[in-house]
Amino acid sequence: MIAIDNNRKVRILGIETSCDETAAGVVLRRRAGQGEILSNLVRTQLDDHAAFGGVVPEIAARAHVEVLDVLIKQAMEEAGVSWNDLDGVAATAGPGLLGGVLVGLMTGKAIAAARNLPLIAVNHLEAHALTVGLTDGIEPPYLLLLVSGGHTQLLIVRDVGAFERLGTTLDDALGEAFDKTAKLLGLPYPGGPEVEKHARVGDEARFDLPRPMVGRIDPHFSFAGLKTALRRRAEETAPLSGKDIADLCASFQRAVCDVIIDRTSTAMALYETALGEGVERRLVVAGGVAANQAIGASLEQLCRTRGYALHVPPAALCTDNGAMIAWAGAERLVRGLVDDFTVPARARWPLDIKAAPAIGAGVKA
Ligand code: KG4
Ligand code: ZN
C-alpha cells in the first residue's frame, strides 16, 4: 500500500482520445489545490466529422492514431520536461468511443512500460469533475453539473473517486440536444455555439416549448420531448427566415435554462441534506455546454438566491483536453491510486457505480 501524500509534488503527462479531440498535456501539481499547466495541446477533428453532422467513431479512432505521438512529443517539448522529469502517465480509459479510448490508453501503457512510470487510467468524467481543482484550487466536496456532448449529470463530488449521482439524462445529453437543434435548423456542427449565437438576437417568448422533467422529485433530465416540440414548431413555421431561426434558438435556449435551474435547484436541496446544513455551498459546472453564457447567467442567478459560490472553469478547460486528464492523474497518484497494465478500455464507466441506471438512459449516462 502506497502512503497518501497529499502535498507531494508531481509532474504528469495526460492523454485524451475518448471522443473527437486528440489531446496531450503536462501538469505540475505542487500540492492540494495548486496546479500549473505546463502544456496543453488539443488537436480537434471537427473538420473530419463536420460533413456527417456528428462524430464518426471509426474516423475518430484513425485520426487519433495519426496525430497522437507527435502531439505528445510537442506537449513534452512545450512543457520543457524530459521523460525522466515525469512522475506518471495518465490516459483516459473511458467512458467514450472504444476505438479512440484504446488508442490513448495503449499509448499511455507503452510510455509507462518503456519509461518505468506509474500508469493512471483516468475516468474522463472524473477529469471533468476535478478540473476546478486545477483552475480554481477547489477541492471536494461540491455539487457538480456536468453538461457535455455525451453527458448530462448532477453529482455530489465527495472526494477523488467518491461520487454520488443525483440525476442524469433519460435520453439525449444536453450538448447533443443543442447539436440536433442546430442540425434541424440548418446550422453547422457543433451546434451549441451556433444556437447560442442566433439565440442572442432572437425572441425567447415567441415559441411555446415544453420544460421536460420540471418539478420532478429526482433531478433527472430529458431532452427528447423538447427536441420533438422544436421540430414541430419549425415545420409549422417553414420556410424559415433568419428571424424564425433566431426565435427558435432563443426559445429553445430559454426552455433549457428553465430546466437546468429547476433540476439544479432540486439537486442543491439533496446535496445539503446529504452533507449536512453546514456544508460549503459550491456549484461547479463542467463540460462543453458550460461555455454557454445564457446558461451561465441563469446559474449565477440561482446561486445568488441559494447562497452558493459558482465555479466554471474557463471554456478551453471545460471542453476535452489533456491537462484535465493529467490533473486527475496527479490527484489519483498522490493518493496511491495507480493501475496495472491489465486495466481495460471502457465504453461505459459511470462515476457512481451504485447509482441505478436511469430508465432509458443512453450508454454514456
Ligand atoms: O465536453 P465537450 O467538449 O465534449 C464531450 O465530452 O462531449 O462538449 C461538446 C459539446 C457539444 O455538444 C457542443 O455543441 C456543446 O458542448 N457546446 C455548447 C456550447 N459550446 C459547446 N453548447 C451550448 N452552448 C455553447 N456555447
Ligand atoms: Zn468531455
mmCIF file of C-alpha atoms and ligand atoms in Angstrom:
data_model
loop_
_atom_site.group_PDB
_atom_site.id
_atom_site.type_symbol
_atom_site.label_atom_id
_atom_site.label_comp_id
_atom_site.label_asym_id
_atom_site.label_seq_id
_atom_site.Cartn_x
_atom_site.Cartn_y
_atom_site.Cartn_z
ATOM 1 C CA MET A 1 0.000 0.000 0.000
ATOM 2 C CA ILE A 2 1.454 3.339 -1.060
ATOM 3 C CA ALA A 3 1.242 6.087 1.560
ATOM 4 C CA ILE A 4 -1.011 9.021 0.727
ATOM 5 C CA ASP A 5 0.992 12.201 0.406
ATOM 6 C CA ASN A 6 -1.432 14.954 -0.478
ATOM 7 C CA ASN A 7 1.344 17.540 -0.607
ATOM 8 C CA ARG A 8 3.579 15.586 -2.927
ATOM 9 C CA LYS A 9 4.803 17.499 -5.965
ATOM 10 C CA VAL A 10 4.233 15.556 -9.181
ATOM 11 C CA ARG A 11 4.520 16.122 -12.920
ATOM 12 C CA ILE A 12 2.106 14.125 -15.045
ATOM 13 C CA LEU A 13 1.562 13.625 -18.758
ATOM 14 C CA GLY A 14 -2.137 13.390 -19.645
ATOM 15 C CA ILE A 15 -3.546 11.780 -22.800
ATOM 16 C CA GLU A 16 -7.125 12.211 -24.035
ATOM 17 C CA THR A 17 -8.658 10.362 -27.018
ATOM 18 C CA SER A 18 -12.190 9.424 -25.931
ATOM 19 C CA CYS A 19 -14.135 11.489 -28.463
ATOM 20 C CA ASP A 20 -13.198 13.846 -31.299
ATOM 21 C CA GLU A 21 -10.264 15.707 -29.767
ATOM 22 C CA THR A 22 -6.769 14.277 -29.628
ATOM 23 C CA ALA A 23 -5.128 15.930 -26.651
ATOM 24 C CA ALA A 24 -1.936 15.795 -24.619
ATOM 25 C CA GLY A 25 -0.856 17.993 -21.743
ATOM 26 C CA VAL A 26 1.621 18.164 -18.901
ATOM 27 C CA VAL A 27 0.595 19.400 -15.477
ATOM 28 C CA LEU A 28 2.600 20.136 -12.356
ATOM 29 C CA ARG A 29 0.715 19.533 -9.127
ATOM 30 C CA ARG A 30 2.505 21.412 -6.359
ATOM 31 C CA ARG A 31 0.173 20.471 -3.548
ATOM 32 C CA ALA A 32 -3.545 20.057 -2.865
ATOM 33 C CA GLY A 33 -5.465 22.635 -4.889
ATOM 34 C CA GLN A 34 -2.352 24.024 -6.556
ATOM 35 C CA GLY A 35 -1.642 23.033 -10.099
ATOM 36 C CA GLU A 36 0.105 24.557 -13.047
ATOM 37 C CA ILE A 37 -0.444 23.719 -16.704
ATOM 38 C CA LEU A 38 2.949 23.299 -18.356
ATOM 39 C CA SER A 39 1.453 22.471 -21.746
ATOM 40 C CA ASN A 40 -1.993 21.662 -23.101
ATOM 41 C CA LEU A 41 -2.305 20.809 -26.789
ATOM 42 C CA VAL A 42 -5.617 19.896 -28.402
ATOM 43 C CA ARG A 43 -5.988 18.778 -31.988
ATOM 44 C CA THR A 44 -9.665 18.808 -32.882
ATOM 45 C CA GLN A 45 -11.113 16.527 -35.536
ATOM 46 C CA LEU A 46 -14.056 18.836 -36.213
ATOM 47 C CA ASP A 47 -13.308 19.094 -39.934
ATOM 48 C CA ASP A 48 -13.104 15.301 -40.278
ATOM 49 C CA HIS A 49 -16.616 14.874 -38.872
ATOM 50 C CA ALA A 50 -18.372 18.084 -39.975
ATOM 51 C CA ALA A 51 -19.799 16.591 -43.179
ATOM 52 C CA PHE A 52 -21.513 13.840 -41.142
ATOM 53 C CA GLY A 53 -23.152 16.177 -38.610
ATOM 54 C CA GLY A 54 -21.650 14.224 -35.706
ATOM 55 C CA VAL A 55 -18.659 12.160 -34.619
ATOM 56 C CA VAL A 56 -17.976 9.003 -36.673
ATOM 57 C CA PRO A 57 -16.225 6.504 -34.320
ATOM 58 C CA GLU A 58 -14.069 4.805 -36.958
ATOM 59 C CA ILE A 59 -12.832 8.108 -38.396
ATOM 60 C CA ALA A 60 -12.116 9.359 -34.863
ATOM 61 C CA ALA A 61 -10.004 6.330 -33.915
ATOM 62 C CA ARG A 62 -7.919 6.552 -37.078
ATOM 63 C CA ALA A 63 -7.375 10.279 -36.681
ATOM 64 C CA HIS A 64 -6.147 9.766 -33.077
ATOM 65 C CA VAL A 65 -3.580 7.222 -34.304
ATOM 66 C CA GLU A 66 -2.289 9.656 -36.896
ATOM 67 C CA VAL A 67 -1.555 12.588 -34.613
ATOM 68 C CA LEU A 68 -1.154 11.326 -31.048
ATOM 69 C CA ASP A 69 2.564 10.515 -30.952
ATOM 70 C CA VAL A 70 3.561 13.854 -32.499
ATOM 71 C CA LEU A 71 1.188 15.716 -30.171
ATOM 72 C CA ILE A 72 2.674 14.038 -27.078
ATOM 73 C CA LYS A 73 6.167 14.912 -28.228
ATOM 74 C CA GLN A 74 5.111 18.545 -28.733
ATOM 75 C CA ALA A 75 3.412 18.665 -25.331
ATOM 76 C CA MET A 76 6.579 17.401 -23.639
ATOM 77 C CA GLU A 77 8.745 19.901 -25.524
ATOM 78 C CA GLU A 78 6.444 22.826 -24.792
ATOM 79 C CA ALA A 79 6.359 21.868 -21.112
ATOM 80 C CA GLY A 80 10.162 21.734 -21.093
ATOM 81 C CA VAL A 81 10.218 18.367 -19.357
ATOM 82 C CA SER A 82 12.044 15.180 -20.236
ATOM 83 C CA TRP A 83 10.729 11.646 -19.666
ATOM 84 C CA ASN A 84 12.894 11.491 -16.546
ATOM 85 C CA ASP A 85 11.089 14.515 -15.074
ATOM 86 C CA LEU A 86 7.721 12.762 -15.200
ATOM 87 C CA ASP A 87 6.190 11.078 -12.152
ATOM 88 C CA GLY A 88 3.439 9.292 -14.044
ATOM 89 C CA VAL A 89 1.423 8.885 -17.226
ATOM 90 C CA ALA A 90 -2.345 9.372 -17.179
ATOM 91 C CA ALA A 91 -4.603 8.301 -20.032
ATOM 92 C CA THR A 92 -8.358 8.342 -20.445
ATOM 93 C CA ALA A 93 -9.579 4.744 -20.105
ATOM 94 C CA GLY A 94 -13.265 5.598 -20.659
ATOM 95 C CA PRO A 95 -16.087 6.289 -20.974
ATOM 96 C CA GLY A 96 -16.125 7.115 -24.670
ATOM 97 C CA LEU A 97 -15.768 5.697 -28.149
ATOM 98 C CA LEU A 98 -13.898 2.455 -27.589
ATOM 99 C CA GLY A 99 -11.625 2.642 -30.640
ATOM 100 C CA GLY A 100 -10.389 6.080 -29.649
ATOM 101 C CA VAL A 101 -10.013 5.233 -25.952
ATOM 102 C CA LEU A 102 -7.878 2.204 -26.913
ATOM 103 C CA VAL A 103 -5.513 4.409 -28.930
ATOM 104 C CA GLY A 104 -4.798 6.715 -25.990
ATOM 105 C CA LEU A 105 -4.745 4.053 -23.289
ATOM 106 C CA MET A 106 -2.397 1.764 -25.215
ATOM 107 C CA THR A 107 -0.095 4.716 -25.891
ATOM 108 C CA GLY A 108 -0.126 5.572 -22.183
ATOM 109 C CA LYS A 109 0.650 1.971 -21.260
ATOM 110 C CA ALA A 110 3.513 1.843 -23.773
ATOM 111 C CA ILE A 111 5.109 5.013 -22.405
ATOM 112 C CA ALA A 112 4.640 3.871 -18.805
ATOM 113 C CA ALA A 113 6.191 0.476 -19.594
ATOM 114 C CA ALA A 114 9.101 1.899 -21.579
ATOM 115 C CA ARG A 115 9.919 4.595 -19.004
ATOM 116 C CA ASN A 116 9.056 2.571 -15.927
ATOM 117 C CA LEU A 117 6.468 5.109 -14.779
ATOM 118 C CA PRO A 118 3.212 4.608 -12.871
ATOM 119 C CA LEU A 119 0.139 4.396 -15.118
ATOM 120 C CA ILE A 120 -3.086 6.106 -14.109
ATOM 121 C CA ALA A 121 -6.205 5.031 -16.036
ATOM 122 C CA VAL A 122 -8.444 8.085 -15.790
ATOM 123 C CA ASN A 123 -12.218 8.200 -15.955
ATOM 124 C CA HIS A 124 -12.915 11.034 -18.401
ATOM 125 C CA LEU A 125 -15.889 12.192 -16.329
ATOM 126 C CA GLU A 126 -13.785 12.322 -13.174
ATOM 127 C CA ALA A 127 -11.308 14.502 -15.058
ATOM 128 C CA HIS A 128 -14.097 16.950 -15.962
ATOM 129 C CA ALA A 129 -15.307 16.793 -12.364
ATOM 130 C CA LEU A 130 -11.891 17.602 -10.824
ATOM 131 C CA THR A 131 -10.770 20.302 -13.314
ATOM 132 C CA VAL A 132 -11.894 23.019 -10.930
ATOM 133 C CA GLY A 133 -9.084 21.935 -8.586
ATOM 134 C CA LEU A 134 -6.595 22.854 -11.287
ATOM 135 C CA THR A 135 -8.276 26.102 -12.347
ATOM 136 C CA ASP A 136 -9.743 27.464 -9.095
ATOM 137 C CA GLY A 137 -7.987 25.440 -6.403
ATOM 138 C CA ILE A 138 -11.340 23.997 -5.347
ATOM 139 C CA GLU A 139 -11.185 20.643 -3.566
ATOM 140 C CA PRO A 140 -14.225 18.417 -2.877
ATOM 141 C CA PRO A 141 -16.900 18.387 -1.586
ATOM 142 C CA TYR A 142 -19.056 20.277 -4.081
ATOM 143 C CA LEU A 143 -22.125 19.861 -6.234
ATOM 144 C CA LEU A 144 -21.306 19.262 -9.899
ATOM 145 C CA LEU A 145 -23.377 19.924 -13.001
ATOM 146 C CA LEU A 146 -21.674 18.069 -15.834
ATOM 147 C CA VAL A 147 -23.054 19.071 -19.222
ATOM 148 C CA SER A 148 -21.308 17.973 -22.406
ATOM 149 C CA GLY A 149 -21.945 16.334 -25.758
ATOM 150 C CA GLY A 150 -22.091 12.892 -24.146
ATOM 151 C CA HIS A 151 -23.178 13.523 -20.559
ATOM 152 C CA THR A 152 -25.712 15.426 -18.502
ATOM 153 C CA GLN A 153 -25.450 14.680 -14.805
ATOM 154 C CA LEU A 154 -25.799 16.228 -11.378
ATOM 155 C CA LEU A 155 -23.356 14.693 -8.900
ATOM 156 C CA ILE A 156 -22.100 15.152 -5.386
ATOM 157 C CA VAL A 157 -18.305 15.110 -5.585
ATOM 158 C CA ARG A 158 -17.399 13.872 -2.099
ATOM 159 C CA ASP A 159 -13.752 13.148 -2.874
ATOM 160 C CA VAL A 160 -11.468 11.876 -5.619
ATOM 161 C CA GLY A 161 -13.055 8.573 -6.650
ATOM 162 C CA ALA A 162 -16.145 9.164 -4.483
ATOM 163 C CA PHE A 163 -19.191 10.371 -6.391
ATOM 164 C CA GLU A 164 -22.892 10.239 -5.752
ATOM 165 C CA ARG A 165 -25.064 10.662 -8.791
ATOM 166 C CA LEU A 166 -28.220 12.614 -8.084
ATOM 167 C CA GLY A 167 -29.546 12.939 -11.622
ATOM 168 C CA THR A 168 -28.805 12.031 -15.217
ATOM 169 C CA THR A 169 -30.468 12.317 -18.606
ATOM 170 C CA LEU A 170 -33.030 9.733 -19.633
ATOM 171 C CA ASP A 171 -32.311 10.264 -23.314
ATOM 172 C CA ASP A 172 -30.141 12.870 -25.071
ATOM 173 C CA ALA A 173 -27.243 14.664 -23.452
ATOM 174 C CA LEU A 174 -27.663 18.440 -23.374
ATOM 175 C CA GLY A 175 -24.849 19.127 -25.869
ATOM 176 C CA GLU A 176 -26.404 16.532 -28.150
ATOM 177 C CA ALA A 177 -29.755 18.360 -27.892
ATOM 178 C CA PHE A 178 -28.024 21.614 -28.901
ATOM 179 C CA ASP A 179 -26.295 19.825 -31.791
ATOM 180 C CA LYS A 180 -29.523 18.207 -33.035
ATOM 181 C CA THR A 181 -31.393 21.505 -32.778
ATOM 182 C CA ALA A 182 -28.698 23.176 -34.866
ATOM 183 C CA LYS A 183 -28.815 20.415 -37.476
ATOM 184 C CA LEU A 184 -32.595 20.697 -37.705
ATOM 185 C CA LEU A 185 -32.316 24.434 -38.308
ATOM 186 C CA GLY A 186 -29.585 24.017 -40.916
ATOM 187 C CA LEU A 187 -26.813 25.403 -38.689
ATOM 188 C CA PRO A 188 -23.307 23.899 -38.736
ATOM 189 C CA TYR A 189 -21.799 21.369 -36.301
ATOM 190 C CA PRO A 190 -21.005 21.652 -33.397
ATOM 191 C CA GLY A 191 -24.359 23.257 -32.802
ATOM 192 C CA GLY A 192 -24.051 24.604 -29.261
ATOM 193 C CA PRO A 193 -22.115 27.786 -30.059
ATOM 194 C CA GLU A 194 -24.277 28.343 -33.200
ATOM 195 C CA VAL A 195 -27.565 28.061 -31.339
ATOM 196 C CA GLU A 196 -26.220 30.420 -28.673
ATOM 197 C CA LYS A 197 -25.144 32.951 -31.300
ATOM 198 C CA HIS A 198 -28.537 33.006 -33.053
ATOM 199 C CA ALA A 199 -30.420 32.982 -29.744
ATOM 200 C CA ARG A 200 -28.726 36.243 -28.791
ATOM 201 C CA VAL A 201 -30.811 38.148 -31.366
ATOM 202 C CA GLY A 202 -33.980 36.050 -31.065
ATOM 203 C CA ASP A 203 -37.257 36.407 -29.182
ATOM 204 C CA GLU A 204 -37.293 33.743 -26.457
ATOM 205 C CA ALA A 205 -41.032 34.181 -25.824
ATOM 206 C CA ARG A 206 -42.194 33.578 -29.401
ATOM 207 C CA PHE A 207 -42.381 29.767 -29.391
ATOM 208 C CA ASP A 208 -44.026 27.892 -26.568
ATOM 209 C CA LEU A 209 -41.835 24.853 -25.841
ATOM 210 C CA PRO A 210 -42.090 22.239 -23.052
ATOM 211 C CA ARG A 211 -39.852 22.161 -19.946
ATOM 212 C CA PRO A 212 -39.377 18.369 -19.550
ATOM 213 C CA MET A 213 -38.965 16.952 -16.004
ATOM 214 C CA VAL A 214 -39.516 20.289 -14.248
ATOM 215 C CA GLY A 215 -40.934 19.726 -10.780
ATOM 216 C CA ARG A 216 -39.987 16.030 -10.542
ATOM 217 C CA ILE A 217 -38.565 14.823 -7.226
ATOM 218 C CA ASP A 218 -35.361 13.310 -8.673
ATOM 219 C CA PRO A 219 -33.167 15.773 -10.572
ATOM 220 C CA HIS A 220 -33.094 13.791 -13.830
ATOM 221 C CA PHE A 221 -33.208 15.367 -17.282
ATOM 222 C CA SER A 222 -34.907 14.574 -20.577
ATOM 223 C CA PHE A 223 -34.490 16.485 -23.817
ATOM 224 C CA ALA A 224 -36.186 14.243 -26.415
ATOM 225 C CA GLY A 225 -39.623 15.886 -25.991
ATOM 226 C CA LEU A 226 -38.148 19.355 -26.257
ATOM 227 C CA LYS A 227 -36.383 18.395 -29.471
ATOM 228 C CA THR A 228 -39.598 16.966 -30.954
ATOM 229 C CA ALA A 229 -41.606 20.051 -29.991
ATOM 230 C CA LEU A 230 -38.981 22.265 -31.582
ATOM 231 C CA ARG A 231 -39.084 20.231 -34.792
ATOM 232 C CA ARG A 232 -42.895 20.641 -34.934
ATOM 233 C CA ARG A 233 -42.698 24.411 -34.428
ATOM 234 C CA ALA A 234 -40.026 24.604 -37.137
ATOM 235 C CA GLU A 235 -42.126 22.550 -39.552
ATOM 236 C CA GLU A 236 -45.224 24.666 -38.876
ATOM 237 C CA THR A 237 -43.253 27.852 -39.498
ATOM 238 C CA ALA A 238 -41.232 26.719 -42.574
ATOM 239 C CA PRO A 239 -39.819 28.116 -44.797
ATOM 240 C CA LEU A 240 -37.682 29.584 -42.019
ATOM 241 C CA SER A 241 -36.405 33.132 -42.206
ATOM 242 C CA GLY A 242 -33.306 34.265 -40.329
ATOM 243 C CA LYS A 243 -35.613 35.740 -37.681
ATOM 244 C CA ASP A 244 -37.551 32.472 -37.340
ATOM 245 C CA ILE A 245 -34.281 30.597 -36.747
ATOM 246 C CA ALA A 246 -33.139 33.128 -34.177
ATOM 247 C CA ASP A 247 -36.505 32.984 -32.363
ATOM 248 C CA LEU A 248 -36.481 29.170 -32.371
ATOM 249 C CA CYS A 249 -32.925 29.140 -30.975
ATOM 250 C CA ALA A 250 -33.831 31.686 -28.279
ATOM 251 C CA SER A 251 -36.998 29.815 -27.285
ATOM 252 C CA PHE A 252 -35.074 26.522 -27.130
ATOM 253 C CA GLN A 253 -32.298 28.028 -25.034
ATOM 254 C CA ARG A 254 -34.821 29.625 -22.655
ATOM 255 C CA ALA A 255 -36.516 26.251 -22.146
ATOM 256 C CA VAL A 256 -33.118 24.625 -21.493
ATOM 257 C CA CYS A 257 -32.183 27.307 -18.948
ATOM 258 C CA ASP A 258 -35.504 26.877 -17.113
ATOM 259 C CA VAL A 259 -34.978 23.110 -16.962
ATOM 260 C CA ILE A 260 -31.404 23.459 -15.700
ATOM 261 C CA ILE A 261 -32.408 25.926 -12.984
ATOM 262 C CA ASP A 262 -35.201 23.687 -11.734
ATOM 263 C CA ARG A 263 -33.116 20.480 -11.794
ATOM 264 C CA THR A 264 -30.048 22.086 -10.207
ATOM 265 C CA SER A 265 -32.176 23.711 -7.523
ATOM 266 C CA THR A 266 -33.613 20.280 -6.647
ATOM 267 C CA ALA A 267 -30.087 18.828 -6.554
ATOM 268 C CA MET A 268 -28.935 21.625 -4.212
ATOM 269 C CA ALA A 269 -31.522 20.557 -1.631
ATOM 270 C CA LEU A 270 -30.342 16.922 -1.913
ATOM 271 C CA TYR A 271 -26.690 17.995 -1.609
ATOM 272 C CA GLU A 272 -27.438 19.945 1.565
ATOM 273 C CA THR A 273 -29.371 17.026 3.048
ATOM 274 C CA ALA A 274 -26.627 14.524 2.159
ATOM 275 C CA LEU A 275 -23.721 16.545 3.534
ATOM 276 C CA GLY A 276 -25.488 18.482 6.293
ATOM 277 C CA GLU A 277 -26.658 22.061 6.569
ATOM 278 C CA GLY A 278 -23.140 23.292 7.420
ATOM 279 C CA VAL A 279 -21.684 22.088 4.117
ATOM 280 C CA GLU A 280 -19.913 24.627 1.978
ATOM 281 C CA ARG A 281 -22.351 25.623 -0.765
ATOM 282 C CA ARG A 282 -20.470 25.350 -4.022
ATOM 283 C CA LEU A 283 -21.719 24.565 -7.501
ATOM 284 C CA VAL A 284 -19.195 23.567 -10.153
ATOM 285 C CA VAL A 285 -20.163 23.426 -13.832
ATOM 286 C CA ALA A 286 -18.078 21.375 -16.271
ATOM 287 C CA GLY A 287 -18.257 20.029 -19.835
ATOM 288 C CA GLY A 288 -18.530 21.782 -23.187
ATOM 289 C CA VAL A 289 -22.008 23.241 -22.607
ATOM 290 C CA ALA A 290 -20.640 25.151 -19.591
ATOM 291 C CA ALA A 291 -19.337 27.623 -22.183
ATOM 292 C CA ASN A 292 -22.941 28.772 -22.833
ATOM 293 C CA GLN A 293 -23.349 32.260 -21.391
ATOM 294 C CA ALA A 294 -27.136 32.191 -21.101
ATOM 295 C CA ILE A 295 -26.926 29.013 -19.019
ATOM 296 C CA GLY A 296 -24.112 30.607 -17.007
ATOM 297 C CA ALA A 297 -26.214 33.698 -16.285
ATOM 298 C CA SER A 298 -29.187 31.566 -15.192
ATOM 299 C CA LEU A 299 -26.974 29.556 -12.851
ATOM 300 C CA GLU A 300 -25.431 32.724 -11.435
ATOM 301 C CA GLN A 301 -28.892 33.967 -10.574
ATOM 302 C CA LEU A 302 -29.786 30.631 -8.945
ATOM 303 C CA CYS A 303 -26.551 30.565 -6.941
ATOM 304 C CA ARG A 304 -27.150 34.110 -5.690
ATOM 305 C CA THR A 305 -30.590 33.241 -4.366
ATOM 306 C CA ARG A 306 -29.406 29.958 -2.808
ATOM 307 C CA GLY A 307 -26.167 31.326 -1.305
ATOM 308 C CA TYR A 308 -23.865 29.184 -3.457
ATOM 309 C CA ALA A 309 -20.486 30.079 -4.918
ATOM 310 C CA LEU A 310 -20.434 29.268 -8.650
ATOM 311 C CA HIS A 311 -17.261 27.902 -10.246
ATOM 312 C CA VAL A 312 -16.993 27.476 -14.010
ATOM 313 C CA PRO A 313 -13.546 26.631 -15.394
ATOM 314 C CA PRO A 314 -12.537 28.632 -18.491
ATOM 315 C CA ALA A 315 -14.058 27.304 -21.740
ATOM 316 C CA ALA A 316 -10.805 25.772 -23.032
ATOM 317 C CA LEU A 317 -10.619 23.623 -19.899
ATOM 318 C CA CYS A 318 -14.355 22.792 -19.899
ATOM 319 C CA THR A 319 -14.064 21.091 -23.273
ATOM 320 C CA ASP A 320 -11.945 17.959 -23.688
ATOM 321 C CA ASN A 321 -8.220 18.480 -23.120
ATOM 322 C CA GLY A 322 -5.098 16.700 -21.892
ATOM 323 C CA ALA A 323 -4.383 18.921 -18.883
ATOM 324 C CA MET A 324 -7.563 17.800 -17.146
ATOM 325 C CA ILE A 325 -6.554 14.161 -17.608
ATOM 326 C CA ALA A 326 -3.076 14.925 -16.245
ATOM 327 C CA TRP A 327 -4.563 16.745 -13.241
ATOM 328 C CA ALA A 328 -6.963 13.877 -12.446
ATOM 329 C CA GLY A 329 -3.999 11.523 -12.815
ATOM 330 C CA ALA A 330 -1.984 13.616 -10.358
ATOM 331 C CA GLU A 331 -4.843 13.680 -7.840
ATOM 332 C CA ARG A 332 -5.031 9.897 -8.029
ATOM 333 C CA LEU A 333 -1.279 9.281 -7.970
ATOM 334 C CA VAL A 334 -0.739 11.226 -4.733
ATOM 335 C CA ARG A 335 -3.466 9.086 -3.177
ATOM 336 C CA GLY A 336 -1.756 5.898 -4.311
ATOM 337 C CA LEU A 337 -4.465 5.186 -6.858
ATOM 338 C CA VAL A 338 -2.478 3.731 -9.749
ATOM 339 C CA ASP A 339 -3.299 0.991 -12.271
ATOM 340 C CA ASP A 340 -1.533 -2.001 -13.746
ATOM 341 C CA PHE A 341 -1.288 -2.877 -17.410
ATOM 342 C CA THR A 342 -4.350 -5.124 -17.348
ATOM 343 C CA VAL A 343 -6.644 -2.112 -16.892
ATOM 344 C CA PRO A 344 -9.245 -2.189 -19.691
ATOM 345 C CA ALA A 345 -10.611 0.499 -22.003
ATOM 346 C CA ARG A 346 -14.285 1.021 -21.254
ATOM 347 C CA ALA A 347 -17.062 2.426 -23.445
ATOM 348 C CA ARG A 348 -19.233 2.828 -20.360
ATOM 349 C CA TRP A 349 -17.853 3.762 -16.940
ATOM 350 C CA PRO A 350 -20.259 5.510 -14.565
ATOM 351 C CA LEU A 351 -18.774 7.692 -11.833
ATOM 352 C CA ASP A 352 -21.235 6.374 -9.298
ATOM 353 C CA ILE A 353 -21.312 2.609 -9.774
ATOM 354 C CA LYS A 354 -24.038 2.221 -7.151
ATOM 355 C CA ALA A 355 -26.478 4.507 -8.978
ATOM 356 C CA ALA A 356 -29.266 2.581 -10.648
ATOM 357 C CA PRO A 357 -29.312 3.096 -14.408
ATOM 358 C CA ALA A 358 -31.970 5.711 -15.112
ATOM 359 C CA ILE A 359 -34.773 4.281 -17.237
ATOM 360 C CA GLY A 360 -33.966 4.765 -20.893
ATOM 361 C CA ALA A 361 -30.594 6.360 -20.187
ATOM 362 C CA GLY A 362 -28.100 6.039 -23.039
ATOM 363 C CA VAL A 363 -24.854 4.137 -22.628
ATOM 364 C CA LYS A 364 -22.926 7.309 -21.936
ATOM 365 C CA ALA A 365 -25.014 8.281 -18.900
HETATM 366 O O1 KG4 B 1 -17.193 18.445 -23.282
HETATM 367 P P1 KG4 B 1 -17.211 18.506 -24.771
HETATM 368 O O2 KG4 B 1 -16.129 19.284 -25.474
HETATM 369 O O3 KG4 B 1 -17.155 17.093 -25.391
HETATM 370 C C1 KG4 B 1 -17.763 15.993 -24.789
HETATM 371 O O4 KG4 B 1 -17.135 15.361 -23.921
HETATM 372 O O5 KG4 B 1 -18.933 15.755 -25.164
HETATM 373 O O6 KG4 B 1 -18.652 19.075 -25.189
HETATM 374 C C2 KG4 B 1 -19.025 19.276 -26.528
HETATM 375 C C3 KG4 B 1 -20.490 19.711 -26.559
HETATM 376 C C4 KG4 B 1 -21.070 19.792 -27.962
HETATM 377 O O7 KG4 B 1 -22.310 19.126 -27.985
HETATM 378 C C5 KG4 B 1 -21.247 21.304 -28.191
HETATM 379 O O8 KG4 B 1 -22.317 21.624 -29.060
HETATM 380 C C6 KG4 B 1 -21.512 21.779 -26.777
HETATM 381 O O9 KG4 B 1 -20.642 21.023 -25.971
HETATM 382 N N1 KG4 B 1 -21.228 23.222 -26.629
HETATM 383 C C7 KG4 B 1 -22.172 24.157 -26.350
HETATM 384 C C8 KG4 B 1 -21.518 25.419 -26.371
HETATM 385 N N2 KG4 B 1 -20.191 25.201 -26.663
HETATM 386 C C9 KG4 B 1 -20.039 23.855 -26.809
HETATM 387 N N3 KG4 B 1 -23.475 24.030 -26.087
HETATM 388 C C10 KG4 B 1 -24.178 25.164 -25.837
HETATM 389 N N4 KG4 B 1 -23.630 26.409 -25.869
HETATM 390 C C11 KG4 B 1 -22.307 26.574 -26.124
HETATM 391 N N5 KG4 B 1 -21.782 27.801 -26.148
HETATM 392 ZN ZN ZN B 2 -15.717 15.502 -22.207
#
